[in-house]
Tab-separated table of C-alpha atoms in Angstrom:
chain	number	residue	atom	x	y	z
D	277	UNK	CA	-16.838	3.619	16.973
D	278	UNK	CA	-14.141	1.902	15.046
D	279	UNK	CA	-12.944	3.019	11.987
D	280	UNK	CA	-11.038	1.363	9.624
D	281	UNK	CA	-8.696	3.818	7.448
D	282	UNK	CA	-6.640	3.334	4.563
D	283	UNK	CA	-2.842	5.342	3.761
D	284	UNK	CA	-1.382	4.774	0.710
D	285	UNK	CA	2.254	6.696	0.868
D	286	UNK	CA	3.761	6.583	-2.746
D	287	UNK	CA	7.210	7.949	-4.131
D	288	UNK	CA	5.906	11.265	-6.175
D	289	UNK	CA	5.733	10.695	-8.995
D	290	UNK	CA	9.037	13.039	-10.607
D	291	UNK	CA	11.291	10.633	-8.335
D	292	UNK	CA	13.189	7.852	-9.298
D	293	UNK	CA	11.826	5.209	-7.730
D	294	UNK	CA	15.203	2.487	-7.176
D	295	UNK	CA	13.485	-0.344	-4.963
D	296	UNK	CA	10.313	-0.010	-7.814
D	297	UNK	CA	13.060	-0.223	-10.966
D	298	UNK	CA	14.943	-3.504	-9.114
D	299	UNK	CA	11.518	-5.163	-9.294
D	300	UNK	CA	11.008	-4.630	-12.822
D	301	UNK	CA	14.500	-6.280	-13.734
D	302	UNK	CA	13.525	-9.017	-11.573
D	303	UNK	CA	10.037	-9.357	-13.347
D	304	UNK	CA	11.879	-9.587	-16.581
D	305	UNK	CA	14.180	-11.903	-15.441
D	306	UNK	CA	11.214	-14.057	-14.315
D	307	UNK	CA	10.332	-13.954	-17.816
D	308	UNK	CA	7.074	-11.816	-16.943
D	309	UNK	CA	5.784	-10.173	-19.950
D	310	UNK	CA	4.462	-6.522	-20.118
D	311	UNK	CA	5.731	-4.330	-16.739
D	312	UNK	CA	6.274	-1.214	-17.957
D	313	UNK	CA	6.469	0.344	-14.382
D	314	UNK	CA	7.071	-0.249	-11.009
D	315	UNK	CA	6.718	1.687	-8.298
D	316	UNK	CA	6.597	0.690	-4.693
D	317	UNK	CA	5.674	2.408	-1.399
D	318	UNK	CA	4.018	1.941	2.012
D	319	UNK	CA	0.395	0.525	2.884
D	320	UNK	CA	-0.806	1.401	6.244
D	321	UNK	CA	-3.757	0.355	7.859
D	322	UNK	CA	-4.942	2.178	10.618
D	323	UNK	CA	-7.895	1.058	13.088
D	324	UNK	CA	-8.770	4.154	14.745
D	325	UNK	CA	-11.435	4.907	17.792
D	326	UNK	CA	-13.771	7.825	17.376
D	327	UNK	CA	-16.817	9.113	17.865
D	328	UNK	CA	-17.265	10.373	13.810
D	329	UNK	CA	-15.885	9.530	10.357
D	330	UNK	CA	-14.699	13.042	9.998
D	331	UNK	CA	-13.057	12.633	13.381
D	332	UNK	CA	-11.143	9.595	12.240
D	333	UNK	CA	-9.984	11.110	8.997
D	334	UNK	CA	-8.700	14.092	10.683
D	335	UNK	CA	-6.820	11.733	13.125
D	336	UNK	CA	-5.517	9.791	9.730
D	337	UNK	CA	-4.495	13.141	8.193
D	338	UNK	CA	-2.609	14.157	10.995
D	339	UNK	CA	-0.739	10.756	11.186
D	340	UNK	CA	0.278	11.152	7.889
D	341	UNK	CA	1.641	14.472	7.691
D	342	UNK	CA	3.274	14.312	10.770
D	343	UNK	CA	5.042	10.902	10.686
D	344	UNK	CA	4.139	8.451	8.085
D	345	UNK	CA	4.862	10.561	4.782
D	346	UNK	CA	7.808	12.690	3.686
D	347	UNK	CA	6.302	15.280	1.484
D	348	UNK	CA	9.638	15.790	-0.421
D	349	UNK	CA	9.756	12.568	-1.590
D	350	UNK	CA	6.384	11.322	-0.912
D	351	UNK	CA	2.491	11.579	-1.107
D	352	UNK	CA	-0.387	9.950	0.567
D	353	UNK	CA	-3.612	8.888	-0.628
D	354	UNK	CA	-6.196	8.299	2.297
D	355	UNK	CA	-9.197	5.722	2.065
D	356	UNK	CA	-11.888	5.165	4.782
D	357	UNK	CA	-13.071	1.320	4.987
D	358	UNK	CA	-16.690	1.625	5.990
G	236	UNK	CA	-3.650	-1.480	-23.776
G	237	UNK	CA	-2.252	-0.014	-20.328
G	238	UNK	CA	-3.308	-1.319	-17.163
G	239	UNK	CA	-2.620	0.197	-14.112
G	240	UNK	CA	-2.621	-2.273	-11.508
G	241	UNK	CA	-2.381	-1.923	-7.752
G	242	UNK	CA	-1.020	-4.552	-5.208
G	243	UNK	CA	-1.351	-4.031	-1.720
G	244	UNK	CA	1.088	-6.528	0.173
G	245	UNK	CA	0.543	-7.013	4.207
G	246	UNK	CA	1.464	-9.268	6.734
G	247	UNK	CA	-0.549	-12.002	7.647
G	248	UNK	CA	-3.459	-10.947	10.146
G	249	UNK	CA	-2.278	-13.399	12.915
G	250	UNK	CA	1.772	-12.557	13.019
G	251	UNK	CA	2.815	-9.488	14.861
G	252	UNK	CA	3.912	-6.451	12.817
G	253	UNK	CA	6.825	-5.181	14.652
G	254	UNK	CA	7.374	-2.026	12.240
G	255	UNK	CA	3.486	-1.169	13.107
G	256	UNK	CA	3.845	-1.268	16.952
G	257	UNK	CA	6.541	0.766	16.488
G	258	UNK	CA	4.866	3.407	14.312
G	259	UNK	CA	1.750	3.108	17.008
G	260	UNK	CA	4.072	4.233	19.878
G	261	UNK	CA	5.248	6.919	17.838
G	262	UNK	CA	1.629	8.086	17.238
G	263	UNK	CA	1.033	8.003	20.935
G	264	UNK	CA	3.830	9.963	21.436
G	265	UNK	CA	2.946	12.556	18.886
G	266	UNK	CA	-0.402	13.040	20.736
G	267	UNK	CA	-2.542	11.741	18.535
G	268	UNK	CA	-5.810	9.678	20.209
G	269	UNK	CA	-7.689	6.788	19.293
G	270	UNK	CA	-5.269	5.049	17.335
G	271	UNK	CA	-5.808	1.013	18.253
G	272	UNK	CA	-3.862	-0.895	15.688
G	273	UNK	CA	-1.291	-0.031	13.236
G	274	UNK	CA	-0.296	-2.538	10.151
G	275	UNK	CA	2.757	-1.348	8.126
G	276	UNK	CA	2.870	-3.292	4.337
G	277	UNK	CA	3.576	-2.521	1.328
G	278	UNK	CA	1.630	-0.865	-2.033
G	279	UNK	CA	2.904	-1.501	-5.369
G	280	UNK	CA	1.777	-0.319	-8.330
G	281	UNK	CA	2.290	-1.636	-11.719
G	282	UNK	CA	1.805	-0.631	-15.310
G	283	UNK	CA	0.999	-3.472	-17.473
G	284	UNK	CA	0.973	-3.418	-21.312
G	285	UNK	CA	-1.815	-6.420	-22.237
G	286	UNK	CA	-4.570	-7.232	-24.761
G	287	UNK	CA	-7.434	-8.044	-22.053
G	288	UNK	CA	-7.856	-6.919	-18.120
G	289	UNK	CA	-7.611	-10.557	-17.521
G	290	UNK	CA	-4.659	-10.884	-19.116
G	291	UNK	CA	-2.850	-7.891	-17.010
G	292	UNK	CA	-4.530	-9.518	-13.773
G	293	UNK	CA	-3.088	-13.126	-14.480
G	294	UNK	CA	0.733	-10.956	-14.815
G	295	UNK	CA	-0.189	-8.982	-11.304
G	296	UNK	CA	-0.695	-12.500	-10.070
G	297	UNK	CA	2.583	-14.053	-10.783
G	298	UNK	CA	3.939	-11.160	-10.049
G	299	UNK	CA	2.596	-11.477	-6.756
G	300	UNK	CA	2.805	-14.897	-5.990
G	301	UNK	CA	6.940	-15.457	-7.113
G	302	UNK	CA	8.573	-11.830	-6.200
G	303	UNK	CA	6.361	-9.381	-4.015
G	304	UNK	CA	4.786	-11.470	-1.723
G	305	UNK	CA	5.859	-13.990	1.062
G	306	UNK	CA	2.744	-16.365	1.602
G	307	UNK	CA	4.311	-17.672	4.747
G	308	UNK	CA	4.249	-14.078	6.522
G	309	UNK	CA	2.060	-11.943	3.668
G	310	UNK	CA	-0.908	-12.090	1.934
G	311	UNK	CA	-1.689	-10.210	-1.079
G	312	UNK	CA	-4.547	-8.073	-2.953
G	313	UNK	CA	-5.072	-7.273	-6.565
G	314	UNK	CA	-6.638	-4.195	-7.799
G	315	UNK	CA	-7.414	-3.033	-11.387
G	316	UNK	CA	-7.572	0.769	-12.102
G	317	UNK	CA	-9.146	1.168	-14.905
């Protein structure tokens, strides 16, 4: 079956986040009122064949850690999409 | 009131995502099975100081629509978090 999965990698939150505080000037400089934060980081969508949901996470998980985060300046959030 | 606000920013269904192929192969490589499709965007996350939801939603919006997203090679998705 075909499983639709969700990765959110984000800076964590202790970093500075550059790309995130260029954004902000420029939403200023649009004249957009009320950012107080920015922060920007990957969205990955992963279809993924297996036979169970747990399977598919575990594939996810593994994805993750092993290429798609940097746990020293990153975390991931994973999401399953029915 | 603080809104925290997530857009997630991905290329358009029907253009190829050469960052994702990439990251696919890489997958493969690592070992890891099942993976079909990979779609690389990005997640941005915004903290908005307005009086009403609706009001923090219209600001993700133009947000969206003039800096973070391309509409000829991305489309876009609003979240609220409470």
């Amino acid at each position: 079956m075909k499983y639709n999965v969700q990765i959110k990698v984000m800076p964590l939150k202790d970093l500075l986040d550059p790309q995130g505080k260029a954004v902000m000037g420029s939403l200023q400089n649009l004249g957009l009122q009320g950012v107080q934060d920015v922060r920007i980081g990957k969205h990955i969508t992963l279809q993924i064949d297996a036979n169970t949901e747990s399977e598919a996470r575990n594939v996810a998980e593994d994805a993750a850690k092993k290429l798609l985060a940097n746990p020293v300046m990153e975390f991931y959030e994973i999401e399953m999409v029915n």
